Short mmCIF file of N, CA and C in Angstrom, two decimals:
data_model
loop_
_atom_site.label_atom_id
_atom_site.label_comp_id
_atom_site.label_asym_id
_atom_site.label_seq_id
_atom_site.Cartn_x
_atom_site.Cartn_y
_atom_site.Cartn_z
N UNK A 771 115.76 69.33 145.53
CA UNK A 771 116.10 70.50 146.31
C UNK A 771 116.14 71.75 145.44
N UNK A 772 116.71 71.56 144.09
CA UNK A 772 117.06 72.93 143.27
C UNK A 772 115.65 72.79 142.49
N UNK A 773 114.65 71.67 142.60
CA UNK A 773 113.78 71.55 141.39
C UNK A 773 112.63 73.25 142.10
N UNK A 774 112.78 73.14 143.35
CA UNK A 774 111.72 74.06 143.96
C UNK A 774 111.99 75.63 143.82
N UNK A 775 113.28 75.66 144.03
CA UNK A 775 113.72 76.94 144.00
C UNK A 775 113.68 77.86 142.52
N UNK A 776 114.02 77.54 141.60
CA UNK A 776 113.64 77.83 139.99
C UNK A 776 112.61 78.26 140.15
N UNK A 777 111.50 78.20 139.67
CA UNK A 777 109.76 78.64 139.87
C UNK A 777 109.97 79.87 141.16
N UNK A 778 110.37 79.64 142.42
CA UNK A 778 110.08 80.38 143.49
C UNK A 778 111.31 81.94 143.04
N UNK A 779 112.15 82.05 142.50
CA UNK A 779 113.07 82.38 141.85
C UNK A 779 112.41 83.46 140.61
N UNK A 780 111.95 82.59 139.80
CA UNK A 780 111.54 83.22 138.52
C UNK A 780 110.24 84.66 139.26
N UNK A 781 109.21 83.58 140.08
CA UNK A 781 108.34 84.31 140.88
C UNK A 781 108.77 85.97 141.17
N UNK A 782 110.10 85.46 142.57
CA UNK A 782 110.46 86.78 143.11
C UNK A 782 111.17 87.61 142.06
N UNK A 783 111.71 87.13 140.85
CA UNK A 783 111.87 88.59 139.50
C UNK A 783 110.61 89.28 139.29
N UNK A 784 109.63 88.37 138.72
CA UNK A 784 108.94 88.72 138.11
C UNK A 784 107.84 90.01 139.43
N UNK A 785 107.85 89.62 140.18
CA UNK A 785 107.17 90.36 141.24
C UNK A 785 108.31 91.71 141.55
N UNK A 786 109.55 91.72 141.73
CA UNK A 786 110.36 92.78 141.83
C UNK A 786 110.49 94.01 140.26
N UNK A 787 110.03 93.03 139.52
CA UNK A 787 110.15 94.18 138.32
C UNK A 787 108.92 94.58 138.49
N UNK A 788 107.39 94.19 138.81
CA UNK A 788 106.17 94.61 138.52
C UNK A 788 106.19 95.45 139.54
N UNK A 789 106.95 95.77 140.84
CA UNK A 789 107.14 96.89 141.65
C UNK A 789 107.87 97.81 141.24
N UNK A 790 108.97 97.33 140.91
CA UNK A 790 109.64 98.94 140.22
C UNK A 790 109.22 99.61 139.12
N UNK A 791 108.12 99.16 138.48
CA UNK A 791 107.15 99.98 137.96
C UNK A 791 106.18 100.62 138.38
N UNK A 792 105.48 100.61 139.80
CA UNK A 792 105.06 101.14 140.32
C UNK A 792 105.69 102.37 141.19
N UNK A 793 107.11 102.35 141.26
CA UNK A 793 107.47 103.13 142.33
C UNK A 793 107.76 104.68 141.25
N UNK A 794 108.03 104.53 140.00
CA UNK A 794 107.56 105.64 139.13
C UNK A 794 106.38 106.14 138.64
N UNK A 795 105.46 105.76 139.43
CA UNK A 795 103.61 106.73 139.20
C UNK A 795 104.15 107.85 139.97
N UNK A 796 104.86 107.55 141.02
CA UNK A 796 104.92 108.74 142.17
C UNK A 796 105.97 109.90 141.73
N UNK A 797 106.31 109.93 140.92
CA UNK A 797 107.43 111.17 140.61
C UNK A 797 106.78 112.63 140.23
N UNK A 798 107.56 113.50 140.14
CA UNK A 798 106.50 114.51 140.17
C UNK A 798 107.18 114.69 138.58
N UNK A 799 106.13 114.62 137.54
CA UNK A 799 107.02 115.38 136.27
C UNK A 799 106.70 117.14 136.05
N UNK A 800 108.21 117.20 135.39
CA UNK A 800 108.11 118.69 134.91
C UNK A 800 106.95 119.09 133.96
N UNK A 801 106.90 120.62 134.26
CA UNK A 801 105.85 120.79 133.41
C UNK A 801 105.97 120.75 131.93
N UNK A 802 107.08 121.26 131.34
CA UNK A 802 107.18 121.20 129.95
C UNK A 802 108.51 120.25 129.68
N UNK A 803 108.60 118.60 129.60
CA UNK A 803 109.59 117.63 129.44
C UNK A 803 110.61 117.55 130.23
N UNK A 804 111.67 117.88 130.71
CA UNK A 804 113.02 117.57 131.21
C UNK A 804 113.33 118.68 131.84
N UNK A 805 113.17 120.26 131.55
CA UNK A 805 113.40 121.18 131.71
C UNK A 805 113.87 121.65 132.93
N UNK A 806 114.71 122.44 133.35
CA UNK A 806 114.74 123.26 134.68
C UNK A 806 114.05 124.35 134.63
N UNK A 807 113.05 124.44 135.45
CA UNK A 807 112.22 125.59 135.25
C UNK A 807 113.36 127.32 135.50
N UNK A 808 114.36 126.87 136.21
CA UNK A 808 115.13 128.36 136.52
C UNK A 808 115.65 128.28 134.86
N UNK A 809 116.36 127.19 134.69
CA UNK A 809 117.01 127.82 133.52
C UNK A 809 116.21 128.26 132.37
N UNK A 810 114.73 127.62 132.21
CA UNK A 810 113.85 127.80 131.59
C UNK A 810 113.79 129.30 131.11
N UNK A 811 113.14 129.56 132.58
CA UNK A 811 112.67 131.30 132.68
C UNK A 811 113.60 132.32 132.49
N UNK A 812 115.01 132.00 133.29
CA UNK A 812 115.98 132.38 132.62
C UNK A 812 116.58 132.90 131.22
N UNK A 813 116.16 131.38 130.58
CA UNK A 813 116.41 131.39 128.97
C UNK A 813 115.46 132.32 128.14
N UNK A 814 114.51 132.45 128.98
CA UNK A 814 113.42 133.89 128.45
C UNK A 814 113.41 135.12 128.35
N UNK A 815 114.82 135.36 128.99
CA UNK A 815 115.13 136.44 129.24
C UNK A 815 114.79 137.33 130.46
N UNK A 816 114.46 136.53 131.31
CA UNK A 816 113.80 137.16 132.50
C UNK A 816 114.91 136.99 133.71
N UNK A 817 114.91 138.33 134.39
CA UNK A 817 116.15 138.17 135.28
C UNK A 817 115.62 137.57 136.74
N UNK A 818 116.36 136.79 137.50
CA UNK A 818 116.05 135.97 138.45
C UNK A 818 115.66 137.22 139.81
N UNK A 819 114.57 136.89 139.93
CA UNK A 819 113.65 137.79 141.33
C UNK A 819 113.06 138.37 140.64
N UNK A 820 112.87 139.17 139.54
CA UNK A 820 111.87 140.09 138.45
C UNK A 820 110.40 139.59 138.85
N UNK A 821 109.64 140.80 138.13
CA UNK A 821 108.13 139.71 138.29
C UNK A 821 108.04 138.91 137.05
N UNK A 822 108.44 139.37 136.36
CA UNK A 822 108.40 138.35 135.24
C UNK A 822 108.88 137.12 135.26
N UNK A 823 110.39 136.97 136.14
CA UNK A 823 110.64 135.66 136.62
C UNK A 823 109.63 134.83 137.11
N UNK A 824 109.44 135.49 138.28
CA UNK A 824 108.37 134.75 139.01
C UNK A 824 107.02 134.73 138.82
N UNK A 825 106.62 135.69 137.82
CA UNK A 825 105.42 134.98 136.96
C UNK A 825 105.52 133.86 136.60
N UNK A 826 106.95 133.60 135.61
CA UNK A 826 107.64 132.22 135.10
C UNK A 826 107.13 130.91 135.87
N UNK A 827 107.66 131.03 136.87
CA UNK A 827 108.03 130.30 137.83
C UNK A 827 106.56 129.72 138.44
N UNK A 828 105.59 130.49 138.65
CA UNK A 828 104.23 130.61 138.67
C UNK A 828 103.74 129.95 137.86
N UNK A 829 103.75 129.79 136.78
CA UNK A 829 102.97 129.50 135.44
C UNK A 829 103.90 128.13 135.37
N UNK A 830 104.78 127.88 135.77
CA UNK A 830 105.28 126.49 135.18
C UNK A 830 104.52 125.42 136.57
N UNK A 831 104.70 126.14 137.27
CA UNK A 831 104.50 125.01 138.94
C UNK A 831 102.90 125.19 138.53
N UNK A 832 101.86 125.99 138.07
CA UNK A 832 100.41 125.71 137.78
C UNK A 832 100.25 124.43 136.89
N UNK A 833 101.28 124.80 135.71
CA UNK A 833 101.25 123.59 135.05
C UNK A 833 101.34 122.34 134.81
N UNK A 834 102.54 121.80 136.18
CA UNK A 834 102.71 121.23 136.62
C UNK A 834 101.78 120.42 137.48
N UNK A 835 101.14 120.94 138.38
CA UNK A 835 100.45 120.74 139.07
C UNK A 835 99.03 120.35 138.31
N UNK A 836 98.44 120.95 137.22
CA UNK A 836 97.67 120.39 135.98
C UNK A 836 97.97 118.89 135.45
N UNK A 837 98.94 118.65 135.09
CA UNK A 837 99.46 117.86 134.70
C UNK A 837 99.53 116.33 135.94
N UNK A 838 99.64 116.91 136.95
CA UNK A 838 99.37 115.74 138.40
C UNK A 838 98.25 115.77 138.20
N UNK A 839 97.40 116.21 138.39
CA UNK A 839 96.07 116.50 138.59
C UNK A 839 95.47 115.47 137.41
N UNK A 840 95.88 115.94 136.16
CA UNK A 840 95.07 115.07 134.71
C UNK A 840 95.69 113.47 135.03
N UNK A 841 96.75 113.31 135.19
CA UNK A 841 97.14 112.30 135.02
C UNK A 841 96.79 111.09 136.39
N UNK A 842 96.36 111.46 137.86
CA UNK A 842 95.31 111.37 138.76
C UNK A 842 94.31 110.91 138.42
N UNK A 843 93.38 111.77 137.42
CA UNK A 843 92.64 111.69 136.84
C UNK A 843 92.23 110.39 136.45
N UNK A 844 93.09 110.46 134.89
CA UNK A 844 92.95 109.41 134.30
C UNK A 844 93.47 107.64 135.08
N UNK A 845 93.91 108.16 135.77
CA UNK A 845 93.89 106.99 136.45
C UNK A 845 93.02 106.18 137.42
N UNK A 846 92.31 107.35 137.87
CA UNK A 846 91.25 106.93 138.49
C UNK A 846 90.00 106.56 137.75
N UNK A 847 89.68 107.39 136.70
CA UNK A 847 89.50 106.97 135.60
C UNK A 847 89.08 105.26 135.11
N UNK A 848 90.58 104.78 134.97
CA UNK A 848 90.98 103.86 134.53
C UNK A 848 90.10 102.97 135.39
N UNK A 849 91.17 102.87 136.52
CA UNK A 849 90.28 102.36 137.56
C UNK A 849 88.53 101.72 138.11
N UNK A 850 88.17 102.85 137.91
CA UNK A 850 86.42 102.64 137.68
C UNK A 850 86.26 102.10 136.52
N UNK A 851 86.82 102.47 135.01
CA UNK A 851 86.42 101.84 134.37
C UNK A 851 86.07 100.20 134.44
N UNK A 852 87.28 99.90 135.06
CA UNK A 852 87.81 98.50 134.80
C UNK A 852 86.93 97.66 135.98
N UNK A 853 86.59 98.49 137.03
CA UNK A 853 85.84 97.95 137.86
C UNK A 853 84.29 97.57 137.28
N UNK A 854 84.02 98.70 136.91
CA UNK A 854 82.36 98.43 135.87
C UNK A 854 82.31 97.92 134.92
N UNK A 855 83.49 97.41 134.36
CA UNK A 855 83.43 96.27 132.68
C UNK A 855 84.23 95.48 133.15
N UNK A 856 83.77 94.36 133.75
CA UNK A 856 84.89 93.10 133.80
C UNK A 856 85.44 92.50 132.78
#
């Protein structure tokens, strides 16, 4: 009775951790590491509503969005590769 469950057991870990690695592709990362982009722009000396703020603010969410984009990329990338070289 317990000989079956062990194996079926080990299975459902091993399948629950190889998902919760997947559920972090989907996060959106910052553009420059950890950062808050307000306090960022902030820390630049730029006062909040300025254009310079929101240049800030501009230039980090482009980057950001670069950064989805490359990393998309390379995954798709990946992908084809692996499909055309078995």
């Amino acid at each position: 009775m317990f000989k079956t469950s062990g194996p079926r057991l080990l299975a459902a870990v091993v399948l629950a951790i190889a998902l919760s690695a997947c559920s972090a592709r989907y996060q959106t990362p910052t553009a420059m590491g950890n950062d808050d982009d307000d306090a960022v722009c902030q820390s630049r000396g730029y006062a909040q509503g300025s254009p310079e703020y929101v240049a800030c603010r501009k230039d980090r969410d482009v980057q950001r969005s670069a950064a989805i984009s490359r990393a998309d990329r390379r995954q798709r990338d990946l992908g084809e590769y692996m499909l055309n070289h078995p």
